[in-house]
Short mmCIF file of C-alpha atoms in Angstrom, two decimals:
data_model
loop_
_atom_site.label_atom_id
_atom_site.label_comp_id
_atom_site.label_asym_id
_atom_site.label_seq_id
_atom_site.Cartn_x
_atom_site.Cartn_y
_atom_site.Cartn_z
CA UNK X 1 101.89 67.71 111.73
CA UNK X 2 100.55 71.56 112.32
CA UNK X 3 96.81 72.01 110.70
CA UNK X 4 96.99 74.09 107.40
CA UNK X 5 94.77 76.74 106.96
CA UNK X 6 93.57 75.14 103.32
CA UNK X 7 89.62 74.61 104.32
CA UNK X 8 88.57 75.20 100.60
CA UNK X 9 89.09 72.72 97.13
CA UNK X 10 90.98 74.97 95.38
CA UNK X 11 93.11 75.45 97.73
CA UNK X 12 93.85 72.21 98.46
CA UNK X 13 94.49 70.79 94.51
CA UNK X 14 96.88 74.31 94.55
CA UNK X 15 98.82 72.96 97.40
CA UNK X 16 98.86 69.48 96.64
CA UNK X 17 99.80 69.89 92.79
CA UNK X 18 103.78 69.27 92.32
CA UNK X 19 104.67 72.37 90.82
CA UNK X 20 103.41 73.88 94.12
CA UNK X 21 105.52 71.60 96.60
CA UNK X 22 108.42 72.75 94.39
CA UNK X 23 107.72 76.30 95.25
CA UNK X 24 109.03 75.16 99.10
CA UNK X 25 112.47 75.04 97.80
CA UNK X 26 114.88 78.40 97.45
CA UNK X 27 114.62 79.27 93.51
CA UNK X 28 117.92 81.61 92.33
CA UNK X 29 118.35 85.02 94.37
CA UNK X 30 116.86 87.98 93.96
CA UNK X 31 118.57 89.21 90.99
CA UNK X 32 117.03 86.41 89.21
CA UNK X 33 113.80 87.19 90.29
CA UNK X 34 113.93 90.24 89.05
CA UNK X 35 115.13 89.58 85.14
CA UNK X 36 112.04 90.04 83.17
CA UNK X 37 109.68 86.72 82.10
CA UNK X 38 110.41 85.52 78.74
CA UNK X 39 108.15 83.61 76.73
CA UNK X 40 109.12 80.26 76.32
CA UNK X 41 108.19 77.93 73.64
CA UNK X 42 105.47 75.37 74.40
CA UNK X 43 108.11 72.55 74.04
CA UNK X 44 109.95 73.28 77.01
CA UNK X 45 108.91 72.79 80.26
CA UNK X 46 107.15 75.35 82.49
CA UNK X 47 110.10 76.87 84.77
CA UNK X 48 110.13 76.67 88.45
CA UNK X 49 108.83 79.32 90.47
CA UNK X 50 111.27 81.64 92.40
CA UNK X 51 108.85 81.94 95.46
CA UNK X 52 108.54 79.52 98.41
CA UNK X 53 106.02 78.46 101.15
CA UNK X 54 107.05 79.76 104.54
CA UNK X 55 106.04 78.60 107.76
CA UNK X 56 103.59 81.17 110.22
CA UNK X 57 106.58 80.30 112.40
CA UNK X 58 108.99 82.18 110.41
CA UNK X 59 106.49 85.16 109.94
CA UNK X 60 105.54 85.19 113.63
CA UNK X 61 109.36 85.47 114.26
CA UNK X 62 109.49 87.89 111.91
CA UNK X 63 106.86 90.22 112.31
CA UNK X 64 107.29 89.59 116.38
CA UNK X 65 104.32 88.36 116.52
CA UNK X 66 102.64 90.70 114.11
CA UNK X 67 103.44 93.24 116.81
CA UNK X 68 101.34 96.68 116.04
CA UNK X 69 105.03 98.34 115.67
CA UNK X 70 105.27 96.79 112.82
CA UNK X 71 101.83 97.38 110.53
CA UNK X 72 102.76 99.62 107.87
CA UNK X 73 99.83 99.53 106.09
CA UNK X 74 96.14 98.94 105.82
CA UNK X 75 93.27 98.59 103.63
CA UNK X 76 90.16 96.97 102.73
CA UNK X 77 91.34 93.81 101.63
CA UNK X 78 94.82 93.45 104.15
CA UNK X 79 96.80 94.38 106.95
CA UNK X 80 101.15 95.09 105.96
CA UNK X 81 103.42 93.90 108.30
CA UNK X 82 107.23 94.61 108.26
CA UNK X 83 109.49 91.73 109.17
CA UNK X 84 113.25 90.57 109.04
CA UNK X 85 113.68 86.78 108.37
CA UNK X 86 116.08 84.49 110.34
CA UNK X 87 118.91 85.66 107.65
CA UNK X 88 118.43 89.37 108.18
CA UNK X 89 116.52 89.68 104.79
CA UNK X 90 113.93 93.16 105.46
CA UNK X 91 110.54 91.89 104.30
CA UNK X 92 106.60 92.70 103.59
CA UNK X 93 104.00 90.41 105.05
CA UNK X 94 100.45 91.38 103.41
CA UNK X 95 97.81 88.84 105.59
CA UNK X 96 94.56 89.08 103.81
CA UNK X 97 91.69 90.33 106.30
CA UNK X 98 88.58 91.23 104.22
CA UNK X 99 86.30 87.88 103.80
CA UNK X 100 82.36 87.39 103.84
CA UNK X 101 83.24 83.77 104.06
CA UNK X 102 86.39 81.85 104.29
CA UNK X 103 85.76 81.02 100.92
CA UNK X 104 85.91 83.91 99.60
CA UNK X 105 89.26 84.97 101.00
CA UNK X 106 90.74 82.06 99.42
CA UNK X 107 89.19 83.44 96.30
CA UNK X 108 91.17 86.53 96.80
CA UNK X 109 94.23 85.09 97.93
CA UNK X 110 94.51 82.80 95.32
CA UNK X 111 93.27 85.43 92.70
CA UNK X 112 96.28 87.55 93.68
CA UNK X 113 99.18 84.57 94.04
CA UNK X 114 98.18 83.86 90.45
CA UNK X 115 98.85 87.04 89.42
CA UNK X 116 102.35 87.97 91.47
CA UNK X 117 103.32 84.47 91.53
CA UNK X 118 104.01 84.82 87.41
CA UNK X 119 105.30 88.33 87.45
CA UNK X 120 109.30 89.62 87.41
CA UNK X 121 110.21 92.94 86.24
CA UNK X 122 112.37 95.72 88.19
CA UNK X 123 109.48 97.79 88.05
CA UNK X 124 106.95 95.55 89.76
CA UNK X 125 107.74 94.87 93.42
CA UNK X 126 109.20 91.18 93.96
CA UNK X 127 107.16 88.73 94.97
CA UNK X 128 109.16 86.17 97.93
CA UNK X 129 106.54 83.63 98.57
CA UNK X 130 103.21 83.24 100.89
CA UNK X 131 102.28 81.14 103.89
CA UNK X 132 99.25 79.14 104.57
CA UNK X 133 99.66 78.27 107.95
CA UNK X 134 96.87 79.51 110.39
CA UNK X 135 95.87 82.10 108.11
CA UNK X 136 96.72 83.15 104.27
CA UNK X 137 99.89 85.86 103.87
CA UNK X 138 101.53 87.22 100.52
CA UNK X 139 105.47 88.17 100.70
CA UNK X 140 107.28 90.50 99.41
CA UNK X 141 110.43 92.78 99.70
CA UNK X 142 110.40 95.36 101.93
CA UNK X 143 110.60 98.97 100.09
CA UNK X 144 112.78 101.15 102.92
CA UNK X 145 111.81 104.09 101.07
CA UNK X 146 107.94 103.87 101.29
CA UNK X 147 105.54 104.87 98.49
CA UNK X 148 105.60 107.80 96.03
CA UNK X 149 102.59 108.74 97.96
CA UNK X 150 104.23 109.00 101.00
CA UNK X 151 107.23 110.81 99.87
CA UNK X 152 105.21 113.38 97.60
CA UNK X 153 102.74 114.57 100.61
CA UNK X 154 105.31 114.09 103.79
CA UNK X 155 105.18 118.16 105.10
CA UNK X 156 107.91 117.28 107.34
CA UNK X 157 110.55 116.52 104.69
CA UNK X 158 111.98 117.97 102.22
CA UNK X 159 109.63 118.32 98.90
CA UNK X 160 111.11 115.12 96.23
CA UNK X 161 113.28 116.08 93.31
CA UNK X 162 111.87 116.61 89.99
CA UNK X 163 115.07 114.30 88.63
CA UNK X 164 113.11 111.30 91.04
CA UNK X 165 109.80 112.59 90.12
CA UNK X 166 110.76 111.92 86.69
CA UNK X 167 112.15 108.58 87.02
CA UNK X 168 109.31 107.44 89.14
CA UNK X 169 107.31 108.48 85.83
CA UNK X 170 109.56 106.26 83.55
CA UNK X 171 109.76 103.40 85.80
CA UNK X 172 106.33 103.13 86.75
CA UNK X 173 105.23 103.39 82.95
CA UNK X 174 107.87 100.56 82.10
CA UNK X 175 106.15 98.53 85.04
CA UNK X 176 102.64 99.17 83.52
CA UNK X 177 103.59 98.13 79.82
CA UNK X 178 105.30 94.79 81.11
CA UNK X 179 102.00 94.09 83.33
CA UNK X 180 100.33 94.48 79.80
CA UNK X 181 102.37 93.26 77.41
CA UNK X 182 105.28 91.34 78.27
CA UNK X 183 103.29 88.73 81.01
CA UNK X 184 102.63 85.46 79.22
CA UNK X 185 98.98 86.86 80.42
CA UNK X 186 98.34 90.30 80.14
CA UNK X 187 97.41 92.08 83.72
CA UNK X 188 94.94 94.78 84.57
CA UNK X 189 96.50 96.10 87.80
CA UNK X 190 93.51 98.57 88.46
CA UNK X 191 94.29 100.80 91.05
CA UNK X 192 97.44 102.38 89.96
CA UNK X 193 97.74 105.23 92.54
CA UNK X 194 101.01 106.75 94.31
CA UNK X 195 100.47 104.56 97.21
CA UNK X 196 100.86 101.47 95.06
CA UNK X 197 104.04 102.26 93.77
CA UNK X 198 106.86 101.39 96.19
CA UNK X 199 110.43 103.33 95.99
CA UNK X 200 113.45 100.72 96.24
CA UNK X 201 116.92 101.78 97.72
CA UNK X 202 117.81 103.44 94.63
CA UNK X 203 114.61 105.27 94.08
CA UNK X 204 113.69 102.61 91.73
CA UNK X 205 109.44 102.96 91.60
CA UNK X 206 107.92 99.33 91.77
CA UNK X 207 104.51 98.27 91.39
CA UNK X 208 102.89 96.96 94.72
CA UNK X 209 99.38 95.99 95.82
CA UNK X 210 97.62 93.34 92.97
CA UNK X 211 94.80 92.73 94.94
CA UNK X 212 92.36 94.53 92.47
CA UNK X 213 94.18 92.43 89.32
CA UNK X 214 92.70 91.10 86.38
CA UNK X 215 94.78 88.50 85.09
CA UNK X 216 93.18 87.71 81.51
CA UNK X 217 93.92 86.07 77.98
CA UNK X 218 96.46 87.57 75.91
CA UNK X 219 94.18 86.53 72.97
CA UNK X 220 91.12 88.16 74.63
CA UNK X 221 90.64 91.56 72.95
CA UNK X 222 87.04 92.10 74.60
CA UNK X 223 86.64 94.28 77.33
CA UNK X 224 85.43 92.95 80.94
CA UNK X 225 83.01 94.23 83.05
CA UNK X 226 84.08 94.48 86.98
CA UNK X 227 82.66 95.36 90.34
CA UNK X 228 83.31 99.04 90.68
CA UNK X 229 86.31 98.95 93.65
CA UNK X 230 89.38 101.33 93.43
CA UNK X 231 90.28 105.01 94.82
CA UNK X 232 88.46 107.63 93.64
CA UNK X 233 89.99 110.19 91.58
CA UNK X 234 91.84 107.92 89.32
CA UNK X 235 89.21 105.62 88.16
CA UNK X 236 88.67 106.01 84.52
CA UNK X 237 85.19 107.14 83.55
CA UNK X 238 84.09 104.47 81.75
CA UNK X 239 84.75 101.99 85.35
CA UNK X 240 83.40 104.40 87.47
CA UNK X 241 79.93 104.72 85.37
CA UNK X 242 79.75 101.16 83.76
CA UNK X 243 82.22 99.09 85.42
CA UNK X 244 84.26 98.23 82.15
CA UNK X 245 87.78 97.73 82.61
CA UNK X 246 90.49 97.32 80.00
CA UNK X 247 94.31 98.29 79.79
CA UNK X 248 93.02 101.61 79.19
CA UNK X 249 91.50 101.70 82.88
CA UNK X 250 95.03 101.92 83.67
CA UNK X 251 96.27 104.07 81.20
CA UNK X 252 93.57 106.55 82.82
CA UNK X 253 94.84 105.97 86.41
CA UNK X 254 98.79 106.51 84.84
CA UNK X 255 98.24 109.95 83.77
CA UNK X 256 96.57 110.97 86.93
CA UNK X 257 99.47 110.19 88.86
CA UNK X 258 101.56 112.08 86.20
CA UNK X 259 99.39 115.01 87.70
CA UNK X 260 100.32 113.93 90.97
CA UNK X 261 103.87 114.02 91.00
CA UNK X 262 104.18 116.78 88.65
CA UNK X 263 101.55 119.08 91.21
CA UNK X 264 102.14 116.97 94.24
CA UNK X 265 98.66 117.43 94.73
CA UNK X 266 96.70 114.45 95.95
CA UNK X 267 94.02 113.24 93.40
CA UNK X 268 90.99 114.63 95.62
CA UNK X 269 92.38 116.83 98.09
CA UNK X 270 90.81 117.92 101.49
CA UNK X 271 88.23 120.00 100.41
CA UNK X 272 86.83 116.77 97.46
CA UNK X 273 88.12 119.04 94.96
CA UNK X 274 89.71 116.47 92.17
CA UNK X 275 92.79 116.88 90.93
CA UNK X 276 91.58 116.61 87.63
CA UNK X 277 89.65 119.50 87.75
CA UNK X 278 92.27 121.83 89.13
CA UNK X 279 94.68 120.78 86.37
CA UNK X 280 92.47 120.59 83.18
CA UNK X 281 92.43 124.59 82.66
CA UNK X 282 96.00 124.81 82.89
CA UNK X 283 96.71 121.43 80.17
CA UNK X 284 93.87 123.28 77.98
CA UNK X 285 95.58 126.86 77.70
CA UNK X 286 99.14 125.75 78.29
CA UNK X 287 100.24 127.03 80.70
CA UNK X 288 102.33 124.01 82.23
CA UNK X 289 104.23 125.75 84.71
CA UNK X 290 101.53 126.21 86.63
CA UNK X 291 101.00 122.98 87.30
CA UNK X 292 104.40 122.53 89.05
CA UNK X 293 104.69 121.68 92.68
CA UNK X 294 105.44 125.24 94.18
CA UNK X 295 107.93 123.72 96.76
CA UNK X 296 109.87 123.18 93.77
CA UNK X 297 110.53 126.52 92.87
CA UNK X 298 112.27 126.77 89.45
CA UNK X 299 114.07 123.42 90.17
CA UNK X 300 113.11 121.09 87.36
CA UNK X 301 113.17 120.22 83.83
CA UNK X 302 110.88 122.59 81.45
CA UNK X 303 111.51 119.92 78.31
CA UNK X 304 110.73 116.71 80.84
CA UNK X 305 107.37 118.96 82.11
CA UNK X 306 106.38 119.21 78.56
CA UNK X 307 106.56 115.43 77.82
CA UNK X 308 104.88 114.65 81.26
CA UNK X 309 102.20 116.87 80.88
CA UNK X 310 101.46 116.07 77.09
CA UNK X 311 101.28 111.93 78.09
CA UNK X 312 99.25 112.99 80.87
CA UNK X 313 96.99 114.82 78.92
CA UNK X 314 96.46 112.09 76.47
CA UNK X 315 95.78 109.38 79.62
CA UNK X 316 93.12 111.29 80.62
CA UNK X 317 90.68 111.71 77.76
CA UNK X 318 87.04 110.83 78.72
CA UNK X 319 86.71 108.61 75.62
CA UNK X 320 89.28 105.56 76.19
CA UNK X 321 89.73 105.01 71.88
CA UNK X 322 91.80 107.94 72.01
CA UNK X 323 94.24 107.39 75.13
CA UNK X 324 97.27 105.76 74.22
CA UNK X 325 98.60 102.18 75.13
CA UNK X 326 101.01 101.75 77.51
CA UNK X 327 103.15 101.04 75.02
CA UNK X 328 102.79 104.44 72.78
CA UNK X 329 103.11 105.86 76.57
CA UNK X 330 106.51 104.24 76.80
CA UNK X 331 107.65 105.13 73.87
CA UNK X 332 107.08 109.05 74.35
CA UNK X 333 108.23 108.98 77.92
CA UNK X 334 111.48 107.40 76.22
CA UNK X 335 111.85 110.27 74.28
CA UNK X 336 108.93 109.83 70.98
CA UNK X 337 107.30 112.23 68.51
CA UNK X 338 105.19 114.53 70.30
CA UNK X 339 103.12 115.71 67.12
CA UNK X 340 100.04 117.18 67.55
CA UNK X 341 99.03 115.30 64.15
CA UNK X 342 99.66 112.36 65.48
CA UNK X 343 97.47 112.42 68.86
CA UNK X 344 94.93 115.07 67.11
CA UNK X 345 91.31 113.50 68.02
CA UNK X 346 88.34 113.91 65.35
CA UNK X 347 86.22 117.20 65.83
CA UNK X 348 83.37 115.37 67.56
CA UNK X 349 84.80 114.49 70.28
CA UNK X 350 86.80 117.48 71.23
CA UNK X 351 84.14 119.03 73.61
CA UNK X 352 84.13 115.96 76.01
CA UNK X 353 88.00 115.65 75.52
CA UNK X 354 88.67 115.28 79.16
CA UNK X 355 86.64 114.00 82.08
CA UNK X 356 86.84 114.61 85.77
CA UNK X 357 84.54 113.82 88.81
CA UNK X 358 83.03 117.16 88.75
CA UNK X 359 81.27 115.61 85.32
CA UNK X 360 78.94 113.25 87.49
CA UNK X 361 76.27 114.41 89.42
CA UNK X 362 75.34 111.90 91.72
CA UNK X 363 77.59 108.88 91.79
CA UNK X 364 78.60 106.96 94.59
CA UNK X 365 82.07 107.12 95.75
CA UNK X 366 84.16 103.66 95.59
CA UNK X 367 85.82 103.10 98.86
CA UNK X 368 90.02 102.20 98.34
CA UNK X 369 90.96 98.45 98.87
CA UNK X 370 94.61 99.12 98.45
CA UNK X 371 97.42 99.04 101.39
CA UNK X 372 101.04 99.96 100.88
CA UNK X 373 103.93 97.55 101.75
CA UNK X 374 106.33 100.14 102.44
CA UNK X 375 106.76 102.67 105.68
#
């Protein structure tokens, strides 16, 4: 029998427990995997996962040896292989490659297959199974259309529709409320950025790349305090100062990608200018349009720009009290009361109402840890 790469404890109870041999056998299709998780009650029993173990065999095979053809992304933490199993099924093979010891890179795989191994939603890219042969890999489904990212700032295509644009926006907050709210454990993705969020077949945005998670007690109301990691320009001022991270840390990161696709401006651009900065005269004065992607010409919705750009302006406020959950985000994305009474923040804190990077004066710069799964 082949060696297993399982050299620490916790790896070895995780693979030895019997709700992890289960995980070996096919679970339901992909359809299934991707109806939302319900909460069961405690008297039933925990259900089966829909993931499986595979065999470095199969992703050898698949990958062609994890050919250099094939990477498709790369970051701190992991390398992103495509690869087509036996039965023609297009996949993503994420091997984890950042590790001090070997310890610690079980840490972080096991870290993340807690966190995507209990997570189904459309909006939240579908987690296949891993394999812990040789080395430690996380698979998913293959997104043929790439990342937002990659589809916003291609110059040699054409510039993306403000009617996907828009339903990247909706998707991608529906993702971000069910990582929140609707996970029997609520999950702090971040580094919500346009790279992270895949594009399925349909345009359908999905929410990739959980390395950075914090998977944490529904019950816990407290906020946490984190190593400062991410991509700057969409950390959250109160994480990039203090390292405190709560739903709101995302919330932050969600309305600077509104900016994004809205401007398809990068979030610090080639000259370390932030997008932040750029946009914040044009939210304070009103004068939307402005903020429009100029390949776009006239092309897009002026009622859908006003709703984007009033959610985005609420994300952003320095002082996370006053940003709105994901699920007040939802809800005016969906279509919600956009009074002015009903967002208005108290007098005091108007003057530091919004925050950018040009606010610090001499703060490092967290290096990104994120790589996409798509080409």
């Amino acid at each position: 029998m082949k060696q297993l790469y399982l050299r620490s404890r916790s790896l070895r109870r995780f693979f030895s427990s019997p709700s992890s041999r289960r995980c070996a056998e096919e679970n339901g299709s992909a359809a299934s995997r991707r109806n939302s998780v319900e909460h069961e009650p405690e008297a039933k029993p925990v259900r089966k996962p829909t993931w499986r173990c595979f065999s470095y065999e199969e992703m050898h095979r698949a990958t062609n040896g994890f050919h250099q053809d094939n990477l498709v992304g790369r970051g701190g933490y992991a390398e992103v292989y495509r690869g087509e199993l036996d039965d023609g099924q297009v996949i993503a093979v994420k091997r984890l490659t950042r590790a001090v010891t070997d310890e610690q890179k079980e840490k972080d795989f096991l870290t993340e297959l807690g966190t995507v191994g209990h997570v189904s939603h459309p909006n939240v890219t579908a987690f296949l199974g891993c394999c812990i042969d040789k080395d430690l890999h996380l698979i998913f489904e293959f997104s043929s259309l790439g990342s937002v990212s990659s589809n916003l700032h291609n110059a040699n295509s054409s510039p993306m529709a403000w009617k996907l644009r828009y339903k990247t926006a909706v998707g991608t907050a529906r993702g971000l409320h069910y990582l929140h709210k609707g996970c029997q454990r609520r999950i702090i993705h971040r580094d919500i950025k346009s790279s992270n969020i895949l594009l399925s077949a349909n345009f359908e945005p999905q929410i990739s790349d959980f390395g950075l998670a914090k998977w944490l007690p529904s019950e816990w109301t407290h906020r946490a305090v984190a190593p400062i990691e991410g991509t700057f320009g969409c950390l959250a001022p109160e994480y990039f100062t203090h390292g405190i991270v709560d739903e709101k840390t995302d919330v932050f990161a969600f309305g600077v990608f509104i900016l994004e696709i809205i401007s398809g401006r990068k979030p610090v651009d080639g000259s370390h200018k932030s997008l932040l900065s750029w946009a914040r005269p044009y939210l304070n004065d009103g004068t939307i349009q402005l903020l429009v992607d100029t390949r776009l010409g006239e092309d897009y919705d002026i009622d859908q720009l006003k709703r984007l750009t009033f959610i985005a302006s609420l994300c952003i406020r320095a002082n996370a009290t006053w940003r709105p959950s994901m699920a007040e985000v939802l809800n005016l994305i969906e279509g919600g009361d956009m009074s002015s009474e009903r967002w208005k923040m108290a007098e005091e804190e108007k003057e530091e109402e919004f925050w950018d990077l040009d606010d610090l004066d001499d703060c490092g710069t967290p290096t990104s840890s994120s790589s996409s799964m798509g080409s």
